[in-house]
């Protein structure tokens, strides 16, 4: 009986809380993933999961269309897709909303060289009513899944989030 081995390596990095207002509709964070140099070249898939807890705080509670938080990973690769999630936030609701957005990429790594993937994650809001989205907590989870049986350790992987 053949068994498959899970070669997936994961790293989670939390981002600093921030706020979006109907005056400042968008913000961008830069994410850098580094894989330590390996003896042989290899290819891998890179899965990015953005997990967040956000709360809509209207300036004046009024009934209306629910505001939307949009999380987007713009295309950085040829023939890539834009990865976008639209998350409806509850109008006038004090409870935070938990949500996730996903992005998938292919990475070819050369032998004896650090392998790097970089991406931008954009957060934006759309609301008819003035208010603030408090991004109370958010993080990116990076999953590296090398092809052809290549194995990595968690020590080989690092993730950095920076403001842009």
mmCIF file with all atom_site columns, N, CA and C in Angstrom, residues 47-99:
data_model
loop_
_atom_site.group_PDB
_atom_site.id
_atom_site.type_symbol
_atom_site.label_atom_id
_atom_site.label_alt_id
_atom_site.label_comp_id
_atom_site.label_asym_id
_atom_site.label_entity_id
_atom_site.label_seq_id
_atom_site.pdbx_PDB_ins_code
_atom_site.Cartn_x
_atom_site.Cartn_y
_atom_site.Cartn_z
_atom_site.occupancy
_atom_site.B_iso_or_equiv
_atom_site.pdbx_formal_charge
_atom_site.auth_seq_id
_atom_site.auth_comp_id
_atom_site.auth_asym_id
_atom_site.auth_atom_id
_atom_site.pdbx_PDB_model_num
ATOM 1   N N  . UNK A 1 47 ? 0.442   28.933 -0.948  1.00 0.00 ? 47 UNK A N  1
ATOM 2   C CA . UNK A 1 47 ? -0.945  29.271 -0.622  1.00 0.00 ? 47 UNK A CA 1
ATOM 3   C C  . UNK A 1 47 ? -0.929  30.333 0.469   1.00 0.00 ? 47 UNK A C  1
ATOM 4   N N  . UNK A 1 48 ? -1.678  31.398 0.249   1.00 0.00 ? 48 UNK A N  1
ATOM 5   C CA . UNK A 1 48 ? -1.736  32.496 1.203   1.00 0.00 ? 48 UNK A CA 1
ATOM 6   C C  . UNK A 1 48 ? -3.176  32.608 1.700   1.00 0.00 ? 48 UNK A C  1
ATOM 7   N N  . UNK A 1 49 ? -3.349  32.488 3.003   1.00 0.00 ? 49 UNK A N  1
ATOM 8   C CA . UNK A 1 49 ? -4.663  32.663 3.615   1.00 0.00 ? 49 UNK A CA 1
ATOM 9   C C  . UNK A 1 49 ? -4.603  33.903 4.497   1.00 0.00 ? 49 UNK A C  1
ATOM 10  N N  . UNK A 1 50 ? -5.458  34.862 4.205   1.00 0.00 ? 50 UNK A N  1
ATOM 11  C CA . UNK A 1 50 ? -5.547  36.074 5.012   1.00 0.00 ? 50 UNK A CA 1
ATOM 12  C C  . UNK A 1 50 ? -6.766  35.930 5.914   1.00 0.00 ? 50 UNK A C  1
ATOM 13  N N  . UNK A 1 51 ? -6.537  35.900 7.212   1.00 0.00 ? 51 UNK A N  1
ATOM 14  C CA . UNK A 1 51 ? -7.614  35.743 8.185   1.00 0.00 ? 51 UNK A CA 1
ATOM 15  C C  . UNK A 1 51 ? -7.762  37.060 8.931   1.00 0.00 ? 51 UNK A C  1
ATOM 16  N N  . UNK A 1 52 ? -9.012  37.501 9.106   1.00 0.00 ? 52 UNK A N  1
ATOM 17  C CA . UNK A 1 52 ? -9.196  38.803 9.738   1.00 0.00 ? 52 UNK A CA 1
ATOM 18  C C  . UNK A 1 52 ? -10.434 38.839 10.611  1.00 0.00 ? 52 UNK A C  1
ATOM 19  N N  . UNK A 1 53 ? -10.388 39.737 11.580  1.00 0.00 ? 53 UNK A N  1
ATOM 20  C CA . UNK A 1 53 ? -11.544 40.065 12.407  1.00 0.00 ? 53 UNK A CA 1
ATOM 21  C C  . UNK A 1 53 ? -11.745 41.566 12.285  1.00 0.00 ? 53 UNK A C  1
ATOM 22  N N  . UNK A 1 54 ? -12.895 41.950 11.706  1.00 0.00 ? 54 UNK A N  1
ATOM 23  C CA . UNK A 1 54 ? -13.161 43.365 11.446  1.00 0.00 ? 54 UNK A CA 1
ATOM 24  C C  . UNK A 1 54 ? -14.527 43.745 11.998  1.00 0.00 ? 54 UNK A C  1
ATOM 25  N N  . UNK A 1 55 ? -14.651 45.021 12.353  1.00 0.00 ? 55 UNK A N  1
ATOM 26  C CA . UNK A 1 55 ? -15.913 45.516 12.890  1.00 0.00 ? 55 UNK A CA 1
ATOM 27  C C  . UNK A 1 55 ? -16.256 46.851 12.233  1.00 0.00 ? 55 UNK A C  1
ATOM 28  N N  . UNK A 1 56 ? -17.500 46.987 11.777  1.00 0.00 ? 56 UNK A N  1
ATOM 29  C CA . UNK A 1 56 ? -17.998 48.236 11.202  1.00 0.00 ? 56 UNK A CA 1
ATOM 30  C C  . UNK A 1 56 ? -18.542 49.112 12.322  1.00 0.00 ? 56 UNK A C  1
ATOM 31  N N  . UNK A 1 57 ? -18.067 50.359 12.380  1.00 0.00 ? 57 UNK A N  1
ATOM 32  C CA . UNK A 1 57 ? -18.540 51.329 13.365  1.00 0.00 ? 57 UNK A CA 1
ATOM 33  C C  . UNK A 1 57 ? -19.040 52.544 12.585  1.00 0.00 ? 57 UNK A C  1
ATOM 34  N N  . UNK A 1 58 ? -20.369 52.664 12.400  1.00 0.00 ? 58 UNK A N  1
ATOM 35  C CA . UNK A 1 58 ? -20.892 53.805 11.643  1.00 0.00 ? 58 UNK A CA 1
ATOM 36  C C  . UNK A 1 58 ? -20.758 55.093 12.447  1.00 0.00 ? 58 UNK A C  1
ATOM 37  N N  . UNK A 1 59 ? -20.552 56.213 11.733  1.00 0.00 ? 59 UNK A N  1
ATOM 38  C CA . UNK A 1 59 ? -20.517 57.510 12.422  1.00 0.00 ? 59 UNK A CA 1
ATOM 39  C C  . UNK A 1 59 ? -21.862 57.793 13.081  1.00 0.00 ? 59 UNK A C  1
ATOM 40  N N  . UNK A 1 60 ? -22.938 57.522 12.366  1.00 0.00 ? 60 UNK A N  1
ATOM 41  C CA . UNK A 1 60 ? -24.298 57.671 12.871  1.00 0.00 ? 60 UNK A CA 1
ATOM 42  C C  . UNK A 1 60 ? -25.073 56.425 12.481  1.00 0.00 ? 60 UNK A C  1
ATOM 43  N N  . UNK A 1 61 ? -25.551 55.671 13.453  1.00 0.00 ? 61 UNK A N  1
ATOM 44  C CA . UNK A 1 61 ? -26.294 54.460 13.098  1.00 0.00 ? 61 UNK A CA 1
ATOM 45  C C  . UNK A 1 61 ? -27.578 54.791 12.333  1.00 0.00 ? 61 UNK A C  1
ATOM 46  N N  . UNK A 1 62 ? -27.619 54.377 11.068  1.00 0.00 ? 62 UNK A N  1
ATOM 47  C CA . UNK A 1 62 ? -28.809 54.548 10.230  1.00 0.00 ? 62 UNK A CA 1
ATOM 48  C C  . UNK A 1 62 ? -28.996 53.285 9.407   1.00 0.00 ? 62 UNK A C  1
ATOM 49  N N  . UNK A 1 63 ? -30.247 52.954 9.121   1.00 0.00 ? 63 UNK A N  1
ATOM 50  C CA . UNK A 1 63 ? -30.456 51.785 8.270   1.00 0.00 ? 63 UNK A CA 1
ATOM 51  C C  . UNK A 1 63 ? -29.955 52.079 6.859   1.00 0.00 ? 63 UNK A C  1
ATOM 52  N N  . UNK A 1 64 ? -29.506 51.072 6.191   1.00 0.00 ? 64 UNK A N  1
ATOM 53  C CA . UNK A 1 64 ? -29.010 51.258 4.831   1.00 0.00 ? 64 UNK A CA 1
ATOM 54  C C  . UNK A 1 64 ? -28.310 50.020 4.336   1.00 0.00 ? 64 UNK A C  1
ATOM 55  N N  . UNK A 1 65 ? -27.699 50.182 3.198   1.00 0.00 ? 65 UNK A N  1
ATOM 56  C CA . UNK A 1 65 ? -26.982 49.068 2.599   1.00 0.00 ? 65 UNK A CA 1
ATOM 57  C C  . UNK A 1 65 ? -25.808 48.667 3.487   1.00 0.00 ? 65 UNK A C  1
ATOM 58  N N  . UNK A 1 66 ? -25.590 47.362 3.580   1.00 0.00 ? 66 UNK A N  1
ATOM 59  C CA . UNK A 1 66 ? -24.487 46.874 4.412   1.00 0.00 ? 66 UNK A CA 1
ATOM 60  C C  . UNK A 1 66 ? -23.150 47.239 3.774   1.00 0.00 ? 66 UNK A C  1
ATOM 61  N N  . UNK A 1 67 ? -22.209 47.716 4.572   1.00 0.00 ? 67 UNK A N  1
ATOM 62  C CA . UNK A 1 67 ? -20.888 48.030 4.032   1.00 0.00 ? 67 UNK A CA 1
ATOM 63  C C  . UNK A 1 67 ? -20.147 46.749 3.653   1.00 0.00 ? 67 UNK A C  1
ATOM 64  N N  . UNK A 1 68 ? -19.211 46.886 2.719   1.00 0.00 ? 68 UNK A N  1
ATOM 65  C CA . UNK A 1 68 ? -18.435 45.754 2.234   1.00 0.00 ? 68 UNK A CA 1
ATOM 66  C C  . UNK A 1 68 ? -16.958 46.009 2.474   1.00 0.00 ? 68 UNK A C  1
ATOM 67  N N  . UNK A 1 69 ? -16.275 45.020 3.022   1.00 0.00 ? 69 UNK A N  1
ATOM 68  C CA . UNK A 1 69 ? -14.820 45.028 3.134   1.00 0.00 ? 69 UNK A CA 1
ATOM 69  C C  . UNK A 1 69 ? -14.301 44.167 1.996   1.00 0.00 ? 69 UNK A C  1
ATOM 70  N N  . UNK A 1 70 ? -13.385 44.717 1.211   1.00 0.00 ? 70 UNK A N  1
ATOM 71  C CA . UNK A 1 70 ? -12.800 43.962 0.108   1.00 0.00 ? 70 UNK A CA 1
ATOM 72  C C  . UNK A 1 70 ? -11.332 43.691 0.414   1.00 0.00 ? 70 UNK A C  1
ATOM 73  N N  . UNK A 1 71 ? -10.928 42.437 0.245   1.00 0.00 ? 71 UNK A N  1
ATOM 74  C CA . UNK A 1 71 ? -9.533  42.034 0.424   1.00 0.00 ? 71 UNK A CA 1
ATOM 75  C C  . UNK A 1 71 ? -9.071  41.483 -0.912  1.00 0.00 ? 71 UNK A C  1
ATOM 76  N N  . UNK A 1 72 ? -7.966  42.016 -1.416  1.00 0.00 ? 72 UNK A N  1
ATOM 77  C CA . UNK A 1 72 ? -7.537  41.666 -2.766  1.00 0.00 ? 72 UNK A CA 1
ATOM 78  C C  . UNK A 1 72 ? -6.034  41.448 -2.824  1.00 0.00 ? 72 UNK A C  1
ATOM 79  N N  . UNK A 1 73 ? -5.631  40.406 -3.511  1.00 0.00 ? 73 UNK A N  1
ATOM 80  C CA . UNK A 1 73 ? -4.231  40.154 -3.853  1.00 0.00 ? 73 UNK A CA 1
ATOM 81  C C  . UNK A 1 73 ? -4.088  40.456 -5.339  1.00 0.00 ? 73 UNK A C  1
ATOM 82  N N  . UNK A 1 74 ? -3.627  41.667 -5.719  1.00 0.00 ? 74 UNK A N  1
ATOM 83  C CA . UNK A 1 74 ? -3.499  41.988 -7.144  1.00 0.00 ? 74 UNK A CA 1
ATOM 84  C C  . UNK A 1 74 ? -2.520  41.049 -7.842  1.00 0.00 ? 74 UNK A C  1
ATOM 85  N N  . UNK A 1 75 ? -2.702  40.914 -9.141  1.00 0.00 ? 75 UNK A N  1
ATOM 86  C CA . UNK A 1 75 ? -1.875  40.020 -9.947  1.00 0.00 ? 75 UNK A CA 1
ATOM 87  C C  . UNK A 1 75 ? -0.449  40.550 -10.011 1.00 0.00 ? 75 UNK A C  1
ATOM 88  N N  . UNK A 1 76 ? 0.518   39.685 -9.739  1.00 0.00 ? 76 UNK A N  1
ATOM 89  C CA . UNK A 1 76 ? 1.930   40.047 -9.876  1.00 0.00 ? 76 UNK A CA 1
ATOM 90  C C  . UNK A 1 76 ? 2.634   39.102 -10.836 1.00 0.00 ? 76 UNK A C  1
ATOM 91  N N  . UNK A 1 77 ? 1.942   38.058 -11.265 1.00 0.00 ? 77 UNK A N  1
ATOM 92  C CA . UNK A 1 77 ? 2.545   37.070 -12.148 1.00 0.00 ? 77 UNK A CA 1
ATOM 93  C C  . UNK A 1 77 ? 1.881   37.131 -13.515 1.00 0.00 ? 77 UNK A C  1
ATOM 94  N N  . UNK A 1 78 ? 2.657   36.848 -14.579 1.00 0.00 ? 78 UNK A N  1
ATOM 95  C CA . UNK A 1 78 ? 2.016   36.771 -15.890 1.00 0.00 ? 78 UNK A CA 1
ATOM 96  C C  . UNK A 1 78 ? 0.957   35.667 -15.885 1.00 0.00 ? 78 UNK A C  1
ATOM 97  N N  . UNK A 1 79 ? -0.143  35.928 -16.513 1.00 0.00 ? 79 UNK A N  1
ATOM 98  C CA . UNK A 1 79 ? -1.246  34.964 -16.638 1.00 0.00 ? 79 UNK A CA 1
ATOM 99  C C  . UNK A 1 79 ? -1.853  34.603 -15.291 1.00 0.00 ? 79 UNK A C  1
ATOM 100 N N  . UNK A 1 80 ? -1.623  35.415 -14.275 1.00 0.00 ? 80 UNK A N  1
ATOM 101 C CA . UNK A 1 80 ? -2.203  35.142 -12.962 1.00 0.00 ? 80 UNK A CA 1
ATOM 102 C C  . UNK A 1 80 ? -3.609  35.706 -12.861 1.00 0.00 ? 80 UNK A C  1
ATOM 103 N N  . UNK A 1 81 ? -4.289  35.358 -11.810 1.00 0.00 ? 81 UNK A N  1
ATOM 104 C CA . UNK A 1 81 ? -5.635  35.856 -11.557 1.00 0.00 ? 81 UNK A CA 1
ATOM 105 C C  . UNK A 1 81 ? -5.613  36.826 -10.390 1.00 0.00 ? 81 UNK A C  1
ATOM 106 N N  . UNK A 1 82 ? -6.530  37.783 -10.410 1.00 0.00 ? 82 UNK A N  1
ATOM 107 C CA . UNK A 1 82 ? -6.719  38.642 -9.255  1.00 0.00 ? 82 UNK A CA 1
ATOM 108 C C  . UNK A 1 82 ? -7.505  37.852 -8.218  1.00 0.00 ? 82 UNK A C  1
ATOM 109 N N  . UNK A 1 83 ? -7.029  37.853 -7.013  1.00 0.00 ? 83 UNK A N  1
ATOM 110 C CA . UNK A 1 83 ? -7.666  37.101 -5.936  1.00 0.00 ? 83 UNK A CA 1
ATOM 111 C C  . UNK A 1 83 ? -8.365  38.100 -5.026  1.00 0.00 ? 83 UNK A C  1
ATOM 112 N N  . UNK A 1 84 ? -9.712  38.093 -5.046  1.00 0.00 ? 84 UNK A N  1
ATOM 113 C CA . UNK A 1 84 ? -10.478 39.108 -4.340  1.00 0.00 ? 84 UNK A CA 1
ATOM 114 C C  . UNK A 1 84 ? -11.603 38.448 -3.549  1.00 0.00 ? 84 UNK A C  1
ATOM 115 N N  . UNK A 1 85 ? -11.786 38.920 -2.333  1.00 0.00 ? 85 UNK A N  1
ATOM 116 C CA . UNK A 1 85 ? -12.912 38.489 -1.499  1.00 0.00 ? 85 UNK A CA 1
ATOM 117 C C  . UNK A 1 85 ? -13.687 39.724 -1.074  1.00 0.00 ? 85 UNK A C  1
ATOM 118 N N  . UNK A 1 86 ? -15.006 39.645 -1.173  1.00 0.00 ? 86 UNK A N  1
ATOM 119 C CA . UNK A 1 86 ? -15.882 40.721 -0.704  1.00 0.00 ? 86 UNK A CA 1
ATOM 120 C C  . UNK A 1 86 ? -16.623 40.200 0.520   1.00 0.00 ? 86 UNK A C  1
ATOM 121 N N  . UNK A 1 87 ? -16.485 40.912 1.632   1.00 0.00 ? 87 UNK A N  1
ATOM 122 C CA . UNK A 1 87 ? -17.038 40.469 2.908   1.00 0.00 ? 87 UNK A CA 1
ATOM 123 C C  . UNK A 1 87 ? -18.073 41.495 3.362   1.00 0.00 ? 87 UNK A C  1
ATOM 124 N N  . UNK A 1 88 ? -19.318 41.059 3.485   1.00 0.00 ? 88 UNK A N  1
ATOM 125 C CA . UNK A 1 88 ? -20.369 41.953 3.968   1.00 0.00 ? 88 UNK A CA 1
ATOM 126 C C  . UNK A 1 88 ? -20.235 42.122 5.475   1.00 0.00 ? 88 UNK A C  1
ATOM 127 N N  . UNK A 1 89 ? -20.208 43.368 5.904   1.00 0.00 ? 89 UNK A N  1
ATOM 128 C CA . UNK A 1 89 ? -20.155 43.673 7.328   1.00 0.00 ? 89 UNK A CA 1
ATOM 129 C C  . UNK A 1 89 ? -21.557 44.031 7.791   1.00 0.00 ? 89 UNK A C  1
ATOM 130 N N  . UNK A 1 90 ? -21.864 43.680 9.001   1.00 0.00 ? 90 UNK A N  1
ATOM 131 C CA . UNK A 1 90 ? -23.200 43.954 9.530   1.00 0.00 ? 90 UNK A CA 1
ATOM 132 C C  . UNK A 1 90 ? -23.341 45.439 9.837   1.00 0.00 ? 90 UNK A C  1
ATOM 133 N N  . UNK A 1 91 ? -24.380 46.049 9.315   1.00 0.00 ? 91 UNK A N  1
ATOM 134 C CA . UNK A 1 91 ? -24.663 47.464 9.579   1.00 0.00 ? 91 UNK A CA 1
ATOM 135 C C  . UNK A 1 91 ? -25.150 47.614 11.018  1.00 0.00 ? 91 UNK A C  1
ATOM 136 N N  . UNK A 1 92 ? -24.572 48.563 11.735  1.00 0.00 ? 92 UNK A N  1
ATOM 137 C CA . UNK A 1 92 ? -24.985 48.887 13.109  1.00 0.00 ? 92 UNK A CA 1
ATOM 138 C C  . UNK A 1 92 ? -24.858 47.707 14.065  1.00 0.00 ? 92 UNK A C  1
ATOM 139 N N  . UNK A 1 93 ? -23.991 46.790 13.767  1.00 0.00 ? 93 UNK A N  1
ATOM 140 C CA . UNK A 1 93 ? -23.840 45.613 14.623  1.00 0.00 ? 93 UNK A CA 1
ATOM 141 C C  . UNK A 1 93 ? -22.529 45.743 15.381  1.00 0.00 ? 93 UNK A C  1
ATOM 142 N N  . UNK A 1 94 ? -22.584 45.546 16.670  1.00 0.00 ? 94 UNK A N  1
ATOM 143 C CA . UNK A 1 94 ? -21.374 45.699 17.474  1.00 0.00 ? 94 UNK A CA 1
ATOM 144 C C  . UNK A 1 94 ? -20.484 44.461 17.416  1.00 0.00 ? 94 UNK A C  1
ATOM 145 N N  . UNK A 1 95 ? -20.985 43.363 16.862  1.00 0.00 ? 95 UNK A N  1
ATOM 146 C CA . UNK A 1 95 ? -20.194 42.127 16.823  1.00 0.00 ? 95 UNK A CA 1
ATOM 147 C C  . UNK A 1 95 ? -19.212 42.159 15.653  1.00 0.00 ? 95 UNK A C  1
ATOM 148 N N  . UNK A 1 96 ? -17.941 41.824 15.896  1.00 0.00 ? 96 UNK A N  1
ATOM 149 C CA . UNK A 1 96 ? -16.980 41.759 14.802  1.00 0.00 ? 96 UNK A CA 1
ATOM 150 C C  . UNK A 1 96 ? -17.290 40.587 13.871  1.00 0.00 ? 96 UNK A C  1
ATOM 151 N N  . UNK A 1 97 ? -16.851 40.716 12.629  1.00 0.00 ? 97 UNK A N  1
ATOM 152 C CA . UNK A 1 97 ? -17.030 39.677 11.615  1.00 0.00 ? 97 UNK A CA 1
ATOM 153 C C  . UNK A 1 97 ? -15.685 39.008 11.379  1.00 0.00 ? 97 UNK A C  1
ATOM 154 N N  . UNK A 1 98 ? -15.682 37.683 11.359  1.00 0.00 ? 98 UNK A N  1
ATOM 155 C CA . UNK A 1 98 ? -14.467 36.938 11.033  1.00 0.00 ? 98 UNK A CA 1
ATOM 156 C C  . UNK A 1 98 ? -14.580 36.450 9.602   1.00 0.00 ? 98 UNK A C  1
ATOM 157 N N  . UNK A 1 99 ? -13.479 36.570 8.835   1.00 0.00 ? 99 UNK A N  1
ATOM 158 C CA . UNK A 1 99 ? -13.506 36.173 7.435   1.00 0.00 ? 99 UNK A CA 1
ATOM 159 C C  . UNK A 1 99 ? -12.106 35.769 6.995   1.00 0.00 ? 99 UNK A C  1
#
